[in-house]
Tab-separated table of C-alpha atoms in Angstrom:
chain	number	residue	atom	x	y	z
A	1	UNK	CA	99.368	129.487	95.290
A	2	UNK	CA	97.090	130.381	98.163
A	3	UNK	CA	94.497	128.113	99.661
A	4	UNK	CA	90.843	129.053	99.428
A	5	UNK	CA	90.775	129.425	103.234
A	6	UNK	CA	93.546	132.034	103.079
A	7	UNK	CA	91.738	133.949	100.333
A	8	UNK	CA	88.551	133.930	102.419
A	9	UNK	CA	90.396	135.061	105.585
A	10	UNK	CA	92.024	137.933	103.691
A	11	UNK	CA	88.701	138.904	102.156
A	12	UNK	CA	86.941	138.904	105.535
A	13	UNK	CA	89.579	141.010	107.262
A	14	UNK	CA	89.676	143.542	104.432
A	15	UNK	CA	85.895	143.698	104.035
A	16	UNK	CA	85.389	144.333	107.747
A	17	UNK	CA	87.709	147.327	107.631
A	18	UNK	CA	86.477	148.675	104.291
A	19	UNK	CA	82.795	148.277	105.201
A	20	UNK	CA	83.323	150.007	108.529
A	21	UNK	CA	84.783	152.955	106.621
A	22	UNK	CA	81.861	152.934	104.164
A	23	UNK	CA	79.333	152.793	107.012
A	24	UNK	CA	81.086	155.644	108.811
A	25	UNK	CA	81.032	157.812	105.691
A	26	UNK	CA	77.318	157.115	105.130
A	27	UNK	CA	76.594	157.910	108.789
A	28	UNK	CA	78.541	161.188	108.653
A	29	UNK	CA	76.741	162.243	105.467
A	30	UNK	CA	73.202	161.158	106.436
A	31	UNK	CA	73.277	161.034	110.231
A	32	UNK	CA	71.182	157.834	110.030
A	33	UNK	CA	72.751	154.866	111.808
A	34	UNK	CA	70.278	152.260	110.516
A	35	UNK	CA	70.738	153.390	106.907
A	36	UNK	CA	74.524	153.427	107.320
A	37	UNK	CA	74.480	149.897	108.771
A	38	UNK	CA	72.349	148.639	105.870
A	39	UNK	CA	74.681	150.144	103.293
A	40	UNK	CA	77.698	148.734	105.161
A	41	UNK	CA	76.157	145.253	105.236
A	42	UNK	CA	75.232	145.288	101.543
A	43	UNK	CA	78.719	146.564	100.722
A	44	UNK	CA	80.277	143.724	102.715
A	45	UNK	CA	78.271	140.901	101.192
A	46	UNK	CA	78.567	142.002	97.570
A	47	UNK	CA	82.233	142.909	97.650
A	48	UNK	CA	83.245	139.858	99.698
A	49	UNK	CA	81.850	137.510	97.076
A	50	UNK	CA	83.463	139.469	94.236
A	51	UNK	CA	86.828	139.661	96.036
A	52	UNK	CA	87.056	135.926	96.725
A	53	UNK	CA	86.158	135.154	93.113
A	54	UNK	CA	88.756	137.653	91.918
A	55	UNK	CA	91.445	136.130	94.151
A	56	UNK	CA	90.644	132.598	93.011
A	57	UNK	CA	90.676	133.658	89.361
A	58	UNK	CA	94.096	135.296	89.727
A	59	UNK	CA	95.487	132.143	91.342
A	60	UNK	CA	94.915	130.465	87.968
A	61	UNK	CA	96.691	133.155	85.951
A	62	UNK	CA	100.452	132.897	85.571
A	63	UNK	CA	100.960	136.520	84.476
A	64	UNK	CA	103.701	138.180	86.537
A	65	UNK	CA	104.755	135.040	88.403
A	66	UNK	CA	108.332	133.883	88.424
A	67	UNK	CA	109.055	130.195	88.827
A	68	UNK	CA	111.193	129.791	91.912
A	69	UNK	CA	114.264	127.737	91.211
A	70	UNK	CA	115.499	125.319	93.874
A	71	UNK	CA	118.404	126.586	95.940
A	72	UNK	CA	120.373	123.461	95.152
A	73	UNK	CA	120.177	120.346	93.010
A	74	UNK	CA	120.717	116.801	94.178
């Protein structure tokens, strides 16, 4: 399982990259930097919260996990 801190760090790094792409697309389409920044910020906040919740939920679901057996027994 991952810690909450790791889930948050992953979410932040991904959201920064994804929101920069979203902001760039909005800027290219509209030519308005302020509008693009606003959309990028809203995108970041909303999706960051959803992503962390999604990660935490999946940490509680055993689907697709394989229990790791010890390499040796004592």
